[in-house]
Amino acid sequence: MNIHDLIQALPELRTSTAETLCSDIATAIRTEELDLALIPKSNADTTNANQEFDYFDANGHRVFFRKGFSAAMELRRLFVQRVIFAGAAPSRGMCTVEALEALNQADVCLHDVLFDDTILNELPEDATVIHVGKRCGAHAIRQPEINQLLLDYARQGKRVVRLKAGDPGIFGRLCEETDTLSAHELPFKVQAAVSSLSVATTATGILLTRRGSHRGFTVMTPRCAGGETRSFDPTARDMPVILFMASHIVRQSLEDLNQHGIATDTPAAIIYDAGCPQQSIVCGTVATLADIVEQMPPRTGLLYVGHGADTHWPNWRDSENLQPEDFSQAIAAIKQQLPTKEACLA
């Protein structure tokens, strides 16, 4: 079908904002032929199309498009919801407010083995709840299947919460799932959470730091991918180093690390005002970060040195909170990526 027909079918799939959006797109790109199809969801079969096509759902219809067609992925982001990665914490009382709010609004929850199952009572009664946890080698569902569930529910426009046990970013196989969503340009948000690391130390008095005694700690696992165990070196150079209270002595800190064997081309970053509205991240390397930071006003931040310092989450926006200018930008991006009519007919 041509794009004009598709766009004409979309206004009823969103609110009045979508009517303006779809009208603008139809006017801007008119009748170029594209690899798109709009099919009633009841007749849509994705089992034979997954290898070649991607899709998203909207109000009873499934919109198929050829994989890699970035203009269609831009369009999809106006209709899908962000997948929320949240942490359950060891007890409901330790859960963050934003985690509870995400659960309250969820259509689907994929959860790990939890310390306190009562947190699932925060879900709506009609929510789909799927146990996908694994412990000591016992898997309820294999990781590739979890990734596929995230994709399928996200493309259906569902509000999906992926509920981890503890902080999602600590030994939670988080990147395998976010990488899957990123590969399909599906939006997500990762929430920080209370880790068992803090509960087992701060809450018990077995403190990770103590003035005059120990000014740091090492956190790692003896397990490797696949579950096997190996000997490990707590001073290994392949682990990130995180320094508190170093944002005002960045150059000295990086020079010290370099003298102790950390290469000058190692990625480094400072996260300023983490978790606050004014949060910002400045990236560089052991050799360059100090020069960058010294050109900026002094601020409080956390210094991260090692692999991962040069990657961070994209700043996805909720489709429900998009403003008219966001739609205009999406339209402009779609227009730029459309093939010419001559190319389509060739």
CSV table of N, CA and C in Angstrom, one decimal, residues 29 79 117 130-131 149 235 255 286 301 331:
chain,number,residue,atom,x,y,z
A,29,ILE,N,4.6,14.1,2.5
A,29,ILE,CA,5.2,13.0,1.7
A,29,ILE,C,4.2,12.4,0.6
A,79,PHE,N,4.0,5.8,18.8
A,79,PHE,CA,2.9,5.0,19.2
A,79,PHE,C,3.2,4.0,20.3
A,117,ASP,N,7.4,-11.2,47.2
A,117,ASP,CA,6.5,-11.3,46.1
A,117,ASP,C,5.3,-10.3,46.3
A,130,ILE,N,4.5,-12.5,34.2
A,130,ILE,CA,5.2,-13.6,33.7
A,130,ILE,C,6.5,-13.8,34.5
A,131,HIS,N,6.7,-14.9,35.1
A,131,HIS,CA,7.9,-15.2,35.9
A,131,HIS,C,9.0,-15.6,34.9
A,149,LEU,N,10.1,-11.7,24.4
A,149,LEU,CA,8.9,-11.2,25.0
A,149,LEU,C,8.9,-9.7,25.2
A,235,THR,N,42.4,-7.1,41.9
A,235,THR,CA,43.1,-5.9,41.4
A,235,THR,C,43.1,-5.9,39.9
A,255,GLU,N,46.0,10.9,37.0
A,255,GLU,CA,47.4,10.6,36.9
A,255,GLU,C,47.8,9.5,37.9
A,286,VAL,N,41.4,8.8,30.2
A,286,VAL,CA,42.3,9.1,31.3
A,286,VAL,C,43.2,10.3,30.9
A,301,GLY,N,30.5,15.5,41.6
A,301,GLY,CA,30.2,14.4,40.6
A,301,GLY,C,30.9,13.1,41.1
A,331,ILE,N,8.5,14.1,11.8
A,331,ILE,CA,8.1,14.3,10.4
A,331,ILE,C,9.3,14.6,9.6
